[in-house]
Coordinates of C-alpha atoms in Angstrom, one line a residue:
Chain M
M69 CA -19.8 5.6 0.4
S70 CA -18.7 2.5 2.0
V71 CA -15.1 1.8 1.6
L72 CA -15.8 -1.8 1.8
T73 CA -17.9 -2.0 -1.8
E74 CA -16.3 -5.0 -2.9
V75 CA -16.5 -6.7 0.6
S76 CA -20.4 -6.3 1.3
I77 CA -21.3 -7.3 4.6
D78 CA -24.4 -9.0 2.5
T79 CA -22.2 -11.7 1.0
I80 CA -21.3 -12.9 4.3
S81 CA -24.0 -15.6 5.9
Q82 CA -25.4 -13.9 8.9
P83 CA -25.1 -16.8 12.0
A84 CA -28.4 -18.4 12.6
N85 CA -29.6 -17.0 15.8
D86 CA -29.2 -13.3 14.7
H87 CA -30.4 -12.0 17.9
L88 CA -27.4 -13.2 19.7
H89 CA -24.7 -12.2 17.8
G90 CA -25.8 -8.7 16.6
D91 CA -24.5 -6.9 13.8
L92 CA -21.2 -7.3 11.9
L93 CA -19.2 -4.5 12.0
E94 CA -16.5 -3.2 9.1
I95 CA -13.7 -1.4 10.0
S96 CA -10.7 -0.1 7.9
M97 CA -7.6 -0.7 9.5
G98 CA -4.8 1.6 8.1
P99 CA -3.3 3.0 5.9
H100 CA -1.9 5.1 8.9
H101 CA -2.3 2.7 11.4
P102 CA 0.9 2.7 13.5
S103 CA 1.0 -0.7 14.5
T104 CA 0.6 -2.0 10.8
H105 CA 3.7 -1.9 8.9
G106 CA 3.9 1.1 6.6
V107 CA 1.0 2.4 4.8
F108 CA -1.2 -0.8 4.0
R109 CA -4.8 -1.3 4.8
M110 CA -6.9 -3.9 5.8
N111 CA -10.4 -3.7 5.4
I112 CA -11.9 -6.3 8.2
V113 CA -15.5 -7.4 8.8
L114 CA -15.9 -8.4 12.6
D115 CA -18.4 -10.6 14.3
G116 CA -17.9 -9.3 17.9
E117 CA -14.1 -9.2 17.8
R118 CA -13.4 -12.2 15.6
V119 CA -12.3 -11.6 12.3
V120 CA -15.2 -13.1 9.5
K121 CA -13.6 -11.5 6.5
L122 CA -10.4 -9.7 6.0
K123 CA -9.3 -7.8 2.6
P124 CA -5.9 -6.5 2.4
V125 CA -5.6 -3.0 0.2
F126 CA -2.1 -2.1 -1.0
G127 CA -0.7 -0.2 -3.7
Y128 CA -0.2 3.2 -1.4
L129 CA 3.7 3.0 -1.4
H130 CA 3.4 2.1 -5.6
R131 CA 6.4 4.1 -6.7
N132 CA 6.7 2.4 -10.5
H133 CA 9.7 0.4 -9.9
E134 CA 9.8 -2.1 -12.6
K135 CA 8.7 0.5 -15.2
I136 CA 11.5 3.0 -14.2
A137 CA 14.2 0.3 -14.2
E138 CA 13.0 -0.6 -18.0
H139 CA 14.1 3.1 -18.8
E140 CA 17.6 3.2 -17.0
T141 CA 21.0 1.8 -17.6
Y142 CA 21.2 -1.4 -16.0
L143 CA 23.9 0.0 -13.4
G144 CA 21.1 2.9 -13.1
S145 CA 18.5 0.7 -11.3
M146 CA 20.9 -0.9 -8.7
P147 CA 20.6 2.0 -6.2
Y148 CA 16.4 1.8 -6.8
T149 CA 16.9 -1.9 -5.5
D150 CA 17.9 -0.6 -2.3
R151 CA 14.4 1.3 -1.9
L152 CA 12.6 -2.0 -2.6
D153 CA 12.9 -3.3 0.7
Y154 CA 14.6 -0.6 2.5
I155 CA 15.8 -2.6 5.7
C156 CA 18.0 -4.8 3.7
S157 CA 19.4 -3.4 0.9
I158 CA 22.3 -5.3 0.2
T159 CA 20.4 -8.6 -0.4
N160 CA 18.4 -6.9 -2.6
N161 CA 21.7 -5.9 -4.5
W162 CA 22.4 -9.2 -4.6
A163 CA 19.8 -10.6 -6.3
Y164 CA 19.7 -7.8 -8.9
A165 CA 23.4 -8.5 -9.6
L166 CA 22.8 -12.0 -9.5
A167 CA 20.4 -11.9 -12.3
V168 CA 22.3 -9.4 -14.7
E169 CA 25.6 -11.6 -13.9
K170 CA 23.5 -14.5 -15.2
L171 CA 22.2 -12.4 -17.9
A172 CA 25.6 -11.3 -19.3
G173 CA 27.7 -14.3 -18.1
I174 CA 30.0 -12.3 -15.9
P175 CA 32.3 -14.2 -13.4
V176 CA 32.6 -12.8 -10.1
P177 CA 35.9 -13.0 -8.0
E178 CA 36.5 -15.2 -5.0
R179 CA 36.8 -12.4 -2.5
A180 CA 33.8 -10.3 -4.2
E181 CA 31.8 -13.8 -3.4
Y182 CA 32.7 -13.9 0.4
L183 CA 32.4 -9.9 0.9
R184 CA 28.8 -10.8 -0.5
V185 CA 28.4 -13.7 2.0
I186 CA 29.5 -11.3 5.0
T187 CA 27.4 -8.5 4.2
G188 CA 24.4 -10.5 3.2
E189 CA 24.4 -12.6 6.4
L190 CA 25.1 -8.9 8.2
T191 CA 21.9 -7.6 6.4
R192 CA 19.8 -11.3 7.5
L193 CA 20.8 -10.1 11.3
Q194 CA 19.9 -6.8 11.4
N195 CA 16.8 -7.4 9.5
H196 CA 15.7 -10.4 11.8
A197 CA 16.7 -8.2 15.0
G198 CA 14.5 -5.5 13.7
L199 CA 12.0 -7.6 12.9
I200 CA 11.4 -9.2 16.3
G201 CA 11.9 -5.9 17.9
F202 CA 8.6 -4.7 16.0
L203 CA 6.8 -7.9 16.3
L204 CA 7.0 -7.6 19.9
Q205 CA 6.3 -4.1 19.8
D206 CA 3.2 -5.0 17.8
M207 CA 2.5 -7.2 21.1
G208 CA 2.2 -4.4 23.5
A209 CA 5.6 -4.9 24.6
S210 CA 6.3 -1.4 24.3
G211 CA 9.8 0.0 23.7
T212 CA 11.8 -2.6 25.5
P213 CA 12.6 -5.2 23.2
L214 CA 12.6 -2.8 20.4
M215 CA 15.3 -0.8 22.1
Y216 CA 17.4 -3.7 22.8
A217 CA 17.0 -4.9 19.3
F218 CA 18.0 -1.6 17.5
R219 CA 21.1 -1.5 20.0
E220 CA 22.5 -4.6 17.9
R221 CA 21.2 -3.6 14.8
E222 CA 22.7 0.0 14.9
K223 CA 26.2 -1.6 15.5
I224 CA 25.7 -3.7 12.1
L225 CA 24.3 -0.4 10.4
D226 CA 27.6 1.1 11.7
L227 CA 29.7 -1.6 9.9
F228 CA 27.4 -0.6 6.4
E229 CA 28.2 2.7 6.7
A230 CA 31.7 2.4 7.3
L231 CA 32.1 -0.2 4.4
T232 CA 29.5 1.6 2.2
G233 CA 29.0 4.8 3.0
A234 CA 25.3 4.5 4.1
R235 CA 23.5 2.6 6.7
M236 CA 20.5 1.5 4.8
M237 CA 20.8 2.7 1.2
C238 CA 24.1 1.0 1.0
N239 CA 23.9 0.3 -3.2
Y240 CA 27.2 -2.0 -2.3
M241 CA 27.0 -4.9 -5.2
R242 CA 28.0 -4.6 -8.9
F243 CA 27.9 -6.8 -12.0
G244 CA 31.1 -8.9 -11.4
G245 CA 31.8 -8.0 -7.6
C246 CA 31.5 -5.4 -5.3
R247 CA 32.1 -1.2 -5.1
R248 CA 34.4 -1.3 -2.6
D249 CA 36.9 -3.1 -0.6
L250 CA 37.0 -3.5 3.1
P251 CA 38.4 -0.2 4.6
S252 CA 41.0 -0.8 7.3
G253 CA 40.0 -2.0 10.6
W254 CA 36.6 -3.0 9.4
M255 CA 37.2 -6.6 9.6
E256 CA 38.4 -6.2 13.5
H257 CA 35.2 -4.2 14.1
A258 CA 32.8 -6.7 12.7
Q259 CA 34.6 -9.6 14.5
K260 CA 33.7 -7.8 17.6
V261 CA 30.2 -7.6 16.4
V262 CA 29.7 -10.9 15.3
D263 CA 31.5 -12.0 18.6
G264 CA 29.0 -9.7 21.0
F265 CA 25.9 -10.6 19.1
P266 CA 25.1 -14.2 20.8
R267 CA 25.4 -12.0 24.2
F268 CA 22.3 -10.3 22.5
L269 CA 20.3 -13.5 21.6
D270 CA 20.8 -14.8 24.6
E271 CA 19.7 -11.9 26.4
F272 CA 16.8 -11.7 24.2
E273 CA 15.6 -14.9 24.8
R274 CA 16.1 -14.9 28.5
L275 CA 13.9 -11.8 28.2
L276 CA 10.8 -13.3 26.5
R277 CA 11.0 -16.7 24.9
T278 CA 9.6 -18.0 28.1
N279 CA 7.3 -15.3 28.9
E280 CA 3.8 -16.6 29.7
I281 CA 2.2 -13.3 28.2
L282 CA 4.1 -13.7 24.9
M283 CA 3.1 -17.6 24.7
A284 CA -0.2 -17.1 25.4
R285 CA -0.7 -14.6 22.7
T286 CA 1.0 -16.1 19.8
Q287 CA 0.8 -19.8 20.2
G288 CA -2.0 -21.2 18.3
V289 CA -2.1 -18.1 16.7
G290 CA -1.7 -17.3 12.8
I291 CA -1.5 -20.9 11.9
V292 CA -0.3 -21.7 8.1
T293 CA -0.2 -25.3 7.4
R294 CA 2.7 -27.1 5.5
E295 CA 0.3 -27.5 2.8
Q296 CA -1.0 -24.2 2.6
A297 CA 2.7 -22.7 2.7
I298 CA 3.5 -24.8 -0.4
N299 CA 0.5 -24.1 -2.3
A300 CA 0.6 -20.2 -1.5
G301 CA 4.3 -20.3 -2.8
I302 CA 5.3 -19.0 0.6
S303 CA 9.2 -18.8 1.3
G304 CA 11.7 -17.9 3.5
P305 CA 11.4 -18.2 7.5
M306 CA 7.8 -18.1 7.4
A307 CA 7.6 -21.4 5.1
R308 CA 10.4 -22.8 7.3
A309 CA 8.2 -22.0 10.5
S310 CA 5.5 -24.6 9.1
G311 CA 8.0 -27.1 8.7
V312 CA 8.9 -26.7 4.6
N313 CA 12.5 -27.7 4.4
Y314 CA 13.1 -25.2 1.6
D315 CA 16.0 -22.4 1.8
L316 CA 18.0 -21.5 -1.3
R317 CA 20.9 -21.3 0.1
K318 CA 20.7 -24.9 0.4
V319 CA 18.7 -25.5 -2.6
D320 CA 20.1 -23.1 -5.2
K321 CA 23.6 -22.9 -3.6
Y322 CA 24.2 -19.7 -5.2
G323 CA 27.4 -17.7 -4.9
I324 CA 29.5 -19.8 -2.6
Y325 CA 27.0 -21.0 0.0
D326 CA 27.9 -24.7 -0.2
R327 CA 31.2 -23.8 1.0
F328 CA 29.7 -23.2 4.4
S329 CA 28.2 -25.6 7.0
F330 CA 24.8 -24.1 8.8
R331 CA 21.6 -25.7 9.7
V332 CA 18.3 -24.8 8.6
P333 CA 15.8 -24.5 11.7
L334 CA 12.4 -25.7 10.9
G335 CA 9.1 -24.9 12.8
E336 CA 6.2 -27.3 13.5
H337 CA 2.9 -25.5 14.0
G338 CA 3.2 -22.6 11.6
D339 CA 1.8 -20.1 14.3
V340 CA 3.3 -16.7 15.1
Y341 CA 5.4 -18.0 18.3
D342 CA 7.4 -20.3 15.6
R343 CA 7.7 -17.7 13.2
Y344 CA 9.0 -15.5 15.8
M345 CA 11.4 -18.5 17.4
M346 CA 12.5 -19.0 13.4
R347 CA 14.1 -15.6 13.8
L348 CA 16.0 -16.1 16.4
L349 CA 17.5 -19.6 15.5
E350 CA 18.1 -18.2 12.1
M351 CA 20.6 -15.6 13.8
R352 CA 22.4 -17.9 15.2
E353 CA 22.9 -19.9 11.8
S354 CA 23.8 -16.6 10.2
L355 CA 26.7 -15.9 13.1
D356 CA 27.8 -19.5 12.2
I357 CA 28.1 -18.6 8.7
L358 CA 29.9 -15.0 9.2
K359 CA 32.1 -16.6 11.6
Q360 CA 33.3 -19.2 8.6
A361 CA 33.5 -16.3 5.9
M362 CA 35.2 -14.2 8.0
R363 CA 37.8 -16.9 8.8
D364 CA 38.3 -17.9 5.4
L365 CA 38.1 -14.4 3.4
P366 CA 40.8 -14.6 0.4
S367 CA 42.8 -12.0 -0.8
G368 CA 42.2 -11.0 -4.3
P369 CA 40.5 -8.6 -7.0
I370 CA 37.0 -7.7 -5.9
M371 CA 35.6 -6.7 -9.3
D372 CA 35.8 -8.7 -12.5
P373 CA 38.1 -6.7 -14.6
N374 CA 36.4 -6.8 -17.9
T375 CA 33.1 -5.5 -17.0
K376 CA 32.3 -2.2 -18.1
I377 CA 30.6 0.4 -15.7
R378 CA 29.3 2.4 -18.4
N379 CA 27.9 1.6 -21.6
F380 CA 26.8 -2.1 -20.2
R381 CA 24.9 -4.0 -22.8
P382 CA 24.2 -7.5 -22.3
K383 CA 23.5 -9.4 -25.1
A384 CA 19.7 -10.5 -25.8
G385 CA 18.2 -13.1 -23.5
E386 CA 16.4 -13.3 -20.2
A387 CA 17.6 -14.5 -17.0
Y388 CA 16.1 -14.9 -13.7
G389 CA 18.4 -14.4 -10.5
R390 CA 17.1 -15.3 -6.8
I391 CA 18.6 -15.6 -3.4
E392 CA 17.1 -16.2 -0.2
S393 CA 16.6 -12.8 1.2
P394 CA 15.7 -12.5 4.7
K395 CA 12.4 -12.3 4.2
G396 CA 12.1 -15.4 1.2
E397 CA 13.0 -16.1 -2.4
L398 CA 13.8 -12.6 -3.7
G399 CA 14.2 -12.8 -7.3
F400 CA 14.7 -10.8 -10.8
Y401 CA 13.7 -11.7 -13.9
L402 CA 15.3 -9.8 -16.7
I403 CA 15.0 -9.4 -20.6
S404 CA 17.4 -7.9 -22.7
D405 CA 17.2 -6.8 -26.1
G406 CA 20.7 -6.0 -26.2
G407 CA 20.2 -2.6 -25.6
P408 CA 21.3 -0.5 -22.6
N409 CA 18.4 -0.8 -20.7
P410 CA 16.1 -4.1 -19.7
Y411 CA 13.2 -4.7 -22.0
R412 CA 11.3 -6.3 -19.3
Y413 CA 12.3 -6.1 -15.5
R414 CA 10.4 -7.9 -12.8
V415 CA 10.8 -8.2 -9.4
R416 CA 9.3 -11.6 -7.4
P417 CA 9.1 -9.7 -3.8
P418 CA 8.8 -12.2 -1.0
S419 CA 6.9 -9.9 1.2
L420 CA 4.3 -9.6 -1.0
I421 CA 3.8 -13.2 -1.6
N422 CA 4.2 -14.2 1.9
L423 CA 1.2 -11.9 2.6
T424 CA -1.2 -13.9 0.3
L425 CA -2.2 -16.1 3.3
L426 CA -3.0 -13.1 5.2
E427 CA -7.1 -13.7 5.3
Q428 CA -6.7 -17.3 6.1
M429 CA -4.2 -16.8 8.9
C430 CA -6.7 -14.1 10.4
L431 CA -10.0 -15.9 10.1
G432 CA -11.5 -16.3 13.7
H433 CA -9.0 -14.3 15.5
N434 CA -9.2 -10.9 17.3
V435 CA -8.4 -7.7 16.0
S436 CA -5.3 -7.5 18.1
D437 CA -4.4 -10.8 16.7
V438 CA -4.3 -9.4 13.3
V439 CA -1.8 -7.0 14.3
I440 CA 0.9 -9.5 15.3
I441 CA 0.1 -12.0 12.4
L442 CA 0.6 -9.2 10.2
G443 CA 3.8 -8.3 12.1
S444 CA 5.0 -11.9 11.9
V445 CA 4.9 -12.0 8.4
D446 CA 7.5 -9.5 8.2
I447 CA 6.7 -7.2 5.3
V448 CA 7.8 -4.2 4.1
L449 CA 5.7 -2.1 2.2
G450 CA 8.3 -0.7 -0.2
E451 CA 8.8 -4.3 -1.4
V452 CA 5.1 -5.1 -1.5
D453 CA 4.0 -2.1 -3.5
R454 CA 7.2 -1.5 -5.4
Chain Q
M105 CA 5.4 -22.2 37.9
L106 CA 3.3 -19.6 36.3
G107 CA 4.9 -16.1 35.9
N108 CA 8.5 -17.6 35.8
G109 CA 9.0 -16.4 32.6
I110 CA 7.6 -12.8 33.3
I111 CA 10.4 -12.6 36.1
K112 CA 13.1 -13.5 34.2
G113 CA 12.4 -11.4 31.5
L114 CA 12.0 -8.4 34.4
A115 CA 15.1 -9.4 35.9
E116 CA 16.9 -9.1 32.3
T117 CA 15.3 -5.4 32.1
A118 CA 16.5 -4.6 35.7
R119 CA 20.1 -5.7 34.4
N120 CA 20.1 -3.7 31.5
F121 CA 19.0 -0.5 33.6
F122 CA 21.5 -0.7 36.3
G123 CA 23.9 -2.0 33.9
S124 CA 23.3 1.3 31.6
Y125 CA 24.9 3.3 34.8
V126 CA 28.6 1.5 34.7
D127 CA 28.6 -0.1 31.0
K128 CA 28.9 1.8 27.8
E129 CA 27.8 -1.2 26.0
R130 CA 24.3 -0.8 27.4
L131 CA 24.0 3.0 27.2
T132 CA 24.6 3.8 23.6
T133 CA 22.7 7.2 22.7
V134 CA 24.1 10.6 22.9
Q135 CA 22.4 13.6 23.2
F136 CA 22.5 14.6 19.7
P137 CA 22.8 18.6 19.0
E138 CA 25.4 19.0 21.7
E139 CA 27.0 15.6 21.5
R140 CA 27.7 14.1 18.3
L141 CA 29.2 10.6 17.6
P142 CA 32.9 10.8 15.5
Q143 CA 32.1 10.7 12.0
I144 CA 32.6 7.6 10.1
E145 CA 35.1 7.7 7.5
G146 CA 33.4 6.2 4.4
T147 CA 29.8 8.2 5.1
R148 CA 28.4 9.9 2.2
D149 CA 25.2 11.8 1.3
F150 CA 25.6 14.4 -1.3
P151 CA 28.0 15.3 -4.3
F152 CA 30.2 18.1 -4.5
L153 CA 32.7 19.4 -6.6
V154 CA 36.5 19.3 -6.0
Y155 CA 39.0 22.2 -6.8
D156 CA 42.5 22.5 -6.7
G157 CA 44.4 25.5 -5.5
D158 CA 42.9 28.5 -3.9
D159 CA 40.4 29.8 -6.5
W160 CA 37.4 27.6 -6.7
E161 CA 36.6 29.3 -10.4
K162 CA 40.0 28.5 -11.6
G163 CA 40.6 25.3 -9.9
L164 CA 37.6 23.1 -10.6
R165 CA 38.3 19.9 -12.0
C166 CA 35.1 19.6 -13.5
V167 CA 35.4 19.7 -17.5
S168 CA 31.9 19.7 -18.0
C169 CA 32.0 16.4 -20.0
H170 CA 28.2 15.4 -19.2
I171 CA 28.6 11.9 -18.3
C172 CA 27.6 12.4 -14.6
E173 CA 24.4 13.9 -16.0
K174 CA 23.8 11.2 -18.3
E175 CA 24.5 8.4 -16.0
C176 CA 22.4 10.0 -12.7
P177 CA 19.6 7.5 -12.3
P178 CA 17.5 10.1 -10.8
K179 CA 18.5 13.0 -13.2
C180 CA 19.4 15.8 -10.2
I181 CA 22.4 17.0 -12.1
F182 CA 22.2 20.0 -14.6
I183 CA 25.3 20.9 -16.7
E184 CA 25.8 23.7 -19.2
K185 CA 29.1 23.4 -20.9
S186 CA 31.4 26.6 -21.6
K187 CA 32.0 27.8 -25.2
D188 CA 35.4 28.7 -24.5
K189 CA 38.2 26.9 -22.5
K190 CA 40.0 27.7 -19.7
P191 CA 43.2 26.6 -18.5
D192 CA 42.9 24.2 -15.3
A193 CA 44.9 23.6 -12.1
V194 CA 47.9 22.4 -14.5
G195 CA 47.5 24.9 -17.1
K196 CA 46.0 22.7 -19.3
L197 CA 43.1 24.4 -21.8
Q198 CA 39.9 22.8 -20.7
F199 CA 36.2 23.2 -21.3
Y200 CA 34.3 24.2 -17.8
P201 CA 31.0 24.1 -16.4
V202 CA 29.2 27.7 -16.7
R203 CA 26.4 26.2 -14.9
F204 CA 26.6 23.0 -12.4
D205 CA 23.6 22.4 -10.2
I206 CA 22.5 19.7 -8.0
D207 CA 19.0 19.4 -7.1
V208 CA 19.7 17.9 -3.5
S209 CA 16.0 17.2 -3.1
V210 CA 16.0 15.0 -6.1
C211 CA 19.6 13.3 -5.5
M212 CA 19.5 9.9 -3.7
S213 CA 23.2 9.7 -2.5
C214 CA 23.8 6.7 -4.5
Q215 CA 27.3 7.8 -5.7
I216 CA 27.0 6.6 -9.5
C217 CA 28.2 10.2 -10.6
V218 CA 31.2 9.9 -8.4
E219 CA 32.0 6.2 -10.0
V220 CA 31.4 7.1 -13.5
C221 CA 33.5 10.5 -13.5
P222 CA 37.0 10.2 -15.4
F223 CA 38.3 13.4 -13.8
D224 CA 37.8 12.8 -9.8
A225 CA 35.8 15.8 -10.1
I226 CA 32.9 15.2 -8.1
K227 CA 33.0 13.4 -4.9
M228 CA 30.7 12.9 -1.9
D229 CA 30.3 15.2 0.7
V230 CA 29.4 14.4 4.5
E231 CA 27.1 17.3 5.2
F232 CA 24.2 16.7 6.3
E233 CA 22.5 19.6 7.8
L234 CA 21.0 21.2 4.8
S235 CA 17.6 22.4 5.6
S236 CA 16.3 25.2 4.1
D237 CA 12.8 27.5 4.2
D238 CA 13.1 27.8 0.7
R239 CA 12.3 24.4 -0.7
F240 CA 13.0 25.2 -4.4
G241 CA 15.9 27.4 -4.8
G242 CA 17.5 26.8 -1.4
L243 CA 17.7 22.7 -2.4
L244 CA 19.1 23.5 -5.8
H245 CA 22.8 23.9 -4.8
H246 CA 24.9 25.6 -7.5
K247 CA 28.4 25.5 -8.4
D248 CA 29.5 28.0 -6.1
K249 CA 28.1 26.2 -3.0
L250 CA 28.8 23.0 -4.6
A251 CA 32.7 23.8 -5.1
K252 CA 34.9 22.9 -2.3
S253 CA 38.3 22.6 -1.8
N254 CA 40.9 19.5 -2.1
E255 CA 41.9 20.3 1.2
Y256 CA 38.2 19.9 2.5
Y257 CA 38.0 16.5 0.5
H258 CA 41.1 15.3 2.3
K259 CA 39.6 16.3 5.7
I260 CA 36.3 14.2 5.2
H261 CA 37.8 11.1 3.5
P262 CA 41.9 11.0 4.2
T263 CA 42.3 7.6 3.0
E264 CA 40.3 7.9 -0.2
A265 CA 41.4 11.4 -1.3
A266 CA 45.3 10.4 -0.5
A267 CA 44.8 7.3 -3.2
V268 CA 42.8 10.1 -5.6
D269 CA 45.9 12.7 -5.5
A270 CA 48.3 9.8 -5.9
A271 CA 46.6 8.8 -9.0
L272 CA 46.1 12.1 -10.2
A273 CA 49.7 12.6 -9.4
E274 CA 50.4 10.0 -11.5
D275 CA 48.4 11.1 -14.5
R276 CA 49.8 14.3 -14.4
E277 CA 53.1 13.0 -14.5
K278 CA 52.3 10.7 -17.4
E279 CA 50.7 14.0 -18.8
K280 CA 53.5 16.2 -18.3
E281 CA 55.9 13.3 -20.0
K282 CA 53.7 13.0 -23.1
Q283 CA 53.8 16.9 -23.5
K284 CA 57.2 16.8 -23.3
Q285 CA 57.5 14.0 -25.8
A286 CA 54.9 16.1 -27.9
A287 CA 56.8 19.2 -27.9
A288 CA 60.0 17.1 -28.6
A289 CA 58.1 15.4 -31.5
A290 CA 56.8 18.8 -32.6
A291 CA 60.5 20.0 -32.4
A292 CA 61.7 17.3 -34.3
A293 CA 58.8 18.1 -36.5
A294 CA 59.6 21.5 -36.9
A295 CA 63.2 20.7 -37.6
A296 CA 62.1 17.9 -40.3
K297 CA 60.0 20.6 -41.8
A298 CA 62.9 23.1 -41.7
A299 CA 65.1 20.5 -43.3
A300 CA 62.2 19.4 -45.5
A301 CA 62.0 23.1 -46.5
A302 CA 65.7 22.6 -47.8
N303 CA 65.0 19.3 -49.0
P304 CA 61.8 17.5 -50.4
P305 CA 60.4 15.5 -47.6
P306 CA 58.5 12.4 -46.9
A307 CA 54.9 13.7 -46.2
A308 CA 53.4 10.7 -44.6
E309 CA 56.0 10.9 -41.3
T310 CA 54.7 14.8 -40.1
N311 CA 51.2 13.3 -40.9
T312 CA 51.7 10.5 -38.1
D313 CA 53.4 12.9 -35.6
A314 CA 50.1 15.4 -36.1
S315 CA 47.5 12.1 -35.3
S316 CA 49.5 11.0 -32.4
K317 CA 49.7 14.2 -31.0
E318 CA 45.9 14.6 -31.2
E319 CA 45.6 10.9 -29.5
T320 CA 47.6 12.6 -26.6
K321 CA 45.0 15.0 -25.9

């Protein structure tokens, strides 16, 4: 049985002078291909080495997150959100906490807001550092950039472990604040990491930014135009690489983001190189925000005293909380019927929606380009499949 | 010049390679089983039960209230409540768990059981070398394996344990105070009763005493 029942070769018009081109070849890439991110499969039809049709197949990592959440208490879903985009759990917590806070009208103390910004921006740093490492690994820069990136990422994960108890499954936010205050010595340690980070960025830029091979492989590959990005609802660094000036930290100003001055880098071409540079530039802006937040961190409570941890029942209603996660707009849509668990719970995952343009990006490119185009989208299958 | 970028990048790699011999910053790996990084204090992985004193069966703080069992998101805790009561570490009669199991293969280390426990009885461990050749029995931890002393808790999370101990001591102090008051009230009530036996009493007063005692429990 053909794996490509839906994408039959017959549906694709054969080139006119058939004897010159030969047969079309269908290959199934994944779900275990090591350079595809996670268990994700692409059914690709090739003409020579050129992609003429691509069909993404996902769902291998479906864990029924939304339905489980409808049977959990509101708090009980919080640790599950860690496992959506398992690279950056804190921003997932934040988006969910924001949605519930909107739903129940819970205020967040000042210090907790600052802690959220600090941990959220650290998450962005470690996500982008990891991503550019993976992306370059996909391009065939075996090991070296990935190890450099992971060396820096590990320092941030150590900070998370000291603060939240876990490197990746942080489970840090609570409705109306954060779970734990900074332990002693954390701030000094974090300051050291933040101060040392630009050195890594410089090093990384020296390493590969002007590398001719990298430029040849990435420039003009996987182009998303501004119009395409807007029409497809692309968000995050990927939209900004196409020149769409849309950053929820500026647009929504959720939390206390209106207090910080930072710039939103924008790309021009929307190709893989722009998306790669976008991450490097965004890390510098994140460092700016971190410096300001760490300087201004006030003292005070970190939890709203009126919010109960058990028997939490928000009044009936609905709310949508969204944040600028490192991958794009991450939203949680909740409907409450007044019970202890949500009536409806829906996640708007940035990875999934950014993936919708995959075929348009890949058409006409080589198979090896498909790998780096997928890498530059920055997907985490935990979030795509939920 | 073509190739300039590649040379620049290779120079960076070389700097890292030679730097790793002199700079600790550039060589961050350790040879794991022989060498270990120092434990980070906030680390958590799986829950354990705290007991006071020397005998784990007597000193278990858990009173089998089932709150953690209900709140646990993946439902990995199984508790069976006792029929009788036993004195706890401070000598108060309490229920105790006849069975307290945690299925470590299901637990996702979210720490919600710790947050909801009103008795500071369950805390997060740092023991991660738990592999077992029996994937059902070996990963279902019973209360004898889960029970760990307060000293151990102090060893792994010193700051947190000190705060918990201070809060518990304060609670126990209050409890004692209350007991004393209750005893005094009971004595007063008894005296009143004795007096009432001589004279016909105002019944309401003893009643309120009894209900207030109920509340202190």
